[in-house]
PDB file of C-alpha atoms in Angstrom:
ATOM      1  CA  MET G   1      42.624  20.797 120.284  1.00 50.00           C
ATOM      2  CA  THR G   2      40.884  23.889 119.136  1.00 67.00           C
ATOM      3  CA  ASP G   3      41.165  27.108 120.802  1.00 84.00           C
ATOM      4  CA  LYS G   4      37.121  27.395 120.414  1.00 89.00           C
ATOM      5  CA  ILE G   5      36.873  24.333 123.008  1.00 91.00           C
ATOM      6  CA  LEU G   6      39.440  25.331 125.133  1.00 90.00           C
ATOM      7  CA  ILE G   7      37.987  28.691 125.163  1.00 92.00           C
ATOM      8  CA  LYS G   8      34.892  27.811 126.198  1.00 95.00           C
ATOM      9  CA  LEU G   9      35.978  25.348 129.106  1.00 96.00           C
ATOM     10  CA  SER G  10      38.319  27.951 130.185  1.00 95.00           C
ATOM     11  CA  ASP G  11      34.913  30.457 130.483  1.00 97.00           C
ATOM     12  CA  ARG G  12      33.028  27.462 132.173  1.00 98.00           C
ATOM     13  CA  ILE G  13      35.862  27.648 134.900  1.00 98.00           C
ATOM     14  CA  THR G  14      36.270  31.335 135.008  1.00 97.00           C
ATOM     15  CA  GLU G  15      31.868  31.079 135.700  1.00 98.00           C
ATOM     16  CA  ALA G  16      32.473  28.616 138.330  1.00 98.00           C
ATOM     17  CA  HIS G  17      35.577  29.861 140.029  1.00 97.00           C
ATOM     18  CA  THR G  18      33.709  33.468 140.612  1.00 97.00           C
ATOM     19  CA  ARG G  19      30.569  31.868 142.250  1.00 97.00           C
ATOM     20  CA  ILE G  20      33.210  30.034 144.838  1.00 97.00           C
ATOM     21  CA  GLN G  21      35.061  33.189 145.658  1.00 95.00           C
ATOM     22  CA  LYS G  22      31.533  34.958 145.908  1.00 97.00           C
ATOM     23  CA  ASP G  23      29.975  31.624 147.930  1.00 97.00           C
ATOM     24  CA  PHE G  24      33.210  30.023 149.954  1.00 96.00           C
ATOM     25  CA  GLU G  25      35.421  33.199 151.190  1.00 88.00           C
ATOM     26  CA  GLN G  26      38.110  30.646 152.485  1.00 89.00           C
ATOM     27  CA  LEU G  27      38.255  28.901 148.798  1.00 90.00           C
ATOM     28  CA  ASN G  28      40.299  30.657 146.630  1.00 90.00           C
ATOM     29  CA  PRO G  29      40.833  28.231 144.276  1.00 95.00           C
ATOM     30  CA  VAL G  30      43.783  28.706 141.486  1.00 97.00           C
ATOM     31  CA  VAL G  31      43.144  27.955 137.763  1.00 97.00           C
ATOM     32  CA  GLY G  32      46.405  26.474 135.295  1.00 96.00           C
ATOM     33  CA  LEU G  33      46.648  25.587 132.026  1.00 95.00           C
ATOM     34  CA  SER G  34      49.954  23.553 130.883  1.00 93.00           C
ATOM     35  CA  ARG G  35      50.819  22.486 127.078  1.00 89.00           C
ATOM     36  CA  GLY G  36      53.370  20.569 128.684  1.00 90.00           C
ATOM     37  CA  MET G  37      51.674  16.889 127.410  1.00 92.00           C
ATOM     38  CA  ARG G  38      52.411  18.132 123.909  1.00 92.00           C
ATOM     39  CA  ALA G  39      55.830  18.469 124.773  1.00 92.00           C
ATOM     40  CA  GLN G  40      55.778  15.170 125.521  1.00 93.00           C
ATOM     41  CA  GLY G  41      54.206  13.752 122.244  1.00 94.00           C
ATOM     42  CA  ILE G  42      50.603  13.734 123.543  1.00 94.00           C
ATOM     43  CA  PRO G  43      48.201  15.749 121.671  1.00 95.00           C
ATOM     44  CA  ALA G  44      46.363  17.297 124.776  1.00 95.00           C
ATOM     45  CA  ASP G  45      46.034  19.974 127.358  1.00 94.00           C
ATOM     46  CA  ALA G  46      45.539  19.803 130.900  1.00 96.00           C
ATOM     47  CA  ILE G  47      43.995  22.055 133.281  1.00 97.00           C
ATOM     48  CA  THR G  48      44.380  21.995 136.961  1.00 98.00           C
ATOM     49  CA  ILE G  49      41.973  23.799 139.502  1.00 98.00           C
ATOM     50  CA  ASP G  50      44.126  23.662 142.803  1.00 98.00           C
ATOM     51  CA  CYS G  51      42.978  24.495 146.451  1.00 96.00           C
ATOM     52  CA  LEU G  52      46.652  25.972 147.790  1.00 94.00           C
ATOM     53  CA  LYS G  53      45.083  25.416 151.643  1.00 92.00           C
ATOM     54  CA  SER G  54      44.510  21.741 151.398  1.00 94.00           C
ATOM     55  CA  LYS G  55      46.808  20.775 148.571  1.00 96.00           C
ATOM     56  CA  LYS G  56      43.713  18.937 146.612  1.00 98.00           C
ATOM     57  CA  ARG G  57      44.063  18.970 142.716  1.00 98.00           C
ATOM     58  CA  ILE G  58      41.088  18.910 140.248  1.00 98.00           C
ATOM     59  CA  ILE G  59      42.900  17.608 136.257  1.00 98.00           C
ATOM     60  CA  LEU G  60      40.798  18.223 133.284  1.00 98.00           C
ATOM     61  CA  ILE G  61      42.658  16.642 130.046  1.00 97.00           C
ATOM     62  CA  LEU G  62      41.082  17.760 126.792  1.00 96.00           C
ATOM     63  CA  HIS G  63      42.382  15.394 124.417  1.00 94.00           C
ATOM     64  CA  ASP G  64      42.682  16.691 120.991  1.00 93.00           C
ATOM     65  CA  HIS G  65      41.472  13.260 119.024  1.00 93.00           C
ATOM     66  CA  GLN G  66      38.393  12.829 121.814  1.00 93.00           C
ATOM     67  CA  GLN G  67      37.402  16.754 121.918  1.00 91.00           C
ATOM     68  CA  GLU G  68      33.710  15.371 123.018  1.00 95.00           C
ATOM     69  CA  ILE G  69      35.234  13.913 126.217  1.00 97.00           C
ATOM     70  CA  VAL G  70      36.886  15.450 129.096  1.00 97.00           C
ATOM     71  CA  SER G  71      39.090  13.361 131.258  1.00 98.00           C
ATOM     72  CA  TYR G  72      39.580  14.449 135.141  1.00 98.00           C
ATOM     73  CA  GLN G  73      41.151  13.239 138.224  1.00 98.00           C
ATOM     74  CA  ARG G  74      40.386  14.644 142.117  1.00 98.00           C
ATOM     75  CA  SER G  75      43.915  14.270 142.904  1.00 98.00           C
ATOM     76  CA  PHE G  76      46.604  16.198 145.114  1.00 98.00           C
ATOM     77  CA  LYS G  77      48.949  18.988 144.285  1.00 96.00           C
ATOM     78  CA  ASP G  78      52.297  17.608 145.728  1.00 95.00           C
ATOM     79  CA  GLN G  79      51.322  13.897 144.569  1.00 96.00           C
ATOM     80  CA  ASP G  80      51.862  12.387 141.160  1.00 95.00           C
ATOM     81  CA  PRO G  81      48.306  11.772 139.181  1.00 94.00           C
ATOM     82  CA  SER G  82      47.281   8.057 139.187  1.00 95.00           C
ATOM     83  CA  ASP G  83      46.784   6.373 135.622  1.00 92.00           C
ATOM     84  CA  LYS G  84      43.595   6.341 136.410  1.00 96.00           C
ATOM     85  CA  PHE G  85      40.871   9.036 135.073  1.00 98.00           C
ATOM     86  CA  GLU G  86      37.334   9.112 134.840  1.00 98.00           C
ATOM     87  CA  GLN G  87      35.457  10.409 131.590  1.00 98.00           C
ATOM     88  CA  VAL G  88      32.399  13.008 131.393  1.00 98.00           C
ATOM     89  CA  SER G  89      31.077  14.476 128.160  1.00 98.00           C
ATOM     90  CA  TYR G  90      32.126  17.803 127.087  1.00 97.00           C
ATOM     91  CA  ASP G  91      28.748  19.360 126.953  1.00 96.00           C
ATOM     92  CA  GLU G  92      28.327  17.773 130.347  1.00 98.00           C
ATOM     93  CA  LEU G  93      31.090  19.468 131.826  1.00 98.00           C
ATOM     94  CA  THR G  94      28.974  22.824 132.794  1.00 98.00           C
ATOM     95  CA  ALA G  95      30.101  25.642 134.833  1.00 98.00           C
ATOM     96  CA  GLU G  96      27.421  24.355 137.464  1.00 99.00           C
ATOM     97  CA  THR G  97      28.753  20.649 137.198  1.00 99.00           C
ATOM     98  CA  LEU G  98      32.655  22.576 137.475  1.00 99.00           C
ATOM     99  CA  TYR G  99      31.292  24.317 140.738  1.00 98.00           C
ATOM    100  CA  CYS G 100      29.689  21.400 142.315  1.00 98.00           C
ATOM    101  CA  TRP G 101      33.330  19.298 141.692  1.00 98.00           C
ATOM    102  CA  ILE G 102      35.179  22.563 143.518  1.00 98.00           C
ATOM    103  CA  LYS G 103      32.676  22.857 146.008  1.00 97.00           C
ATOM    104  CA  ASP G 104      31.900  19.341 147.040  1.00 97.00           C
ATOM    105  CA  TYR G 105      36.179  18.155 146.522  1.00 98.00           C
ATOM    106  CA  PHE G 106      37.576  20.847 148.153  1.00 97.00           C
ATOM    107  CA  LEU G 107      35.498  21.133 151.170  1.00 95.00           C
ATOM    108  CA  GLU G 108      35.618  17.603 151.646  1.00 90.00           C
ATOM    109  CA  SER G 109      37.294  16.866 154.870  1.00 78.00           C
TER     110      SER G 109
END
């Protein structure tokens, strides 16, 4: 994974996160970056966006060999993710898209 792509995605997440905190005081998403997949021999990085109150989690996976695609899954912090991930184009994963995902999933009953 080139750091350039990871930095750009981090900037998008930061923008979405800032807007969420401003618009929804009850939400305070926690964003994390894990490079643990690399320790297992998988050339990819994982970013998690967690809602501590609901324990909901959005997982983003960036693979070194498919930098134009981001795999993602809506799951729960206290559960192992399933093997089924959806995919979105890196260019389509804008700050606005991330904002909508966080808002819609974390506020969903």
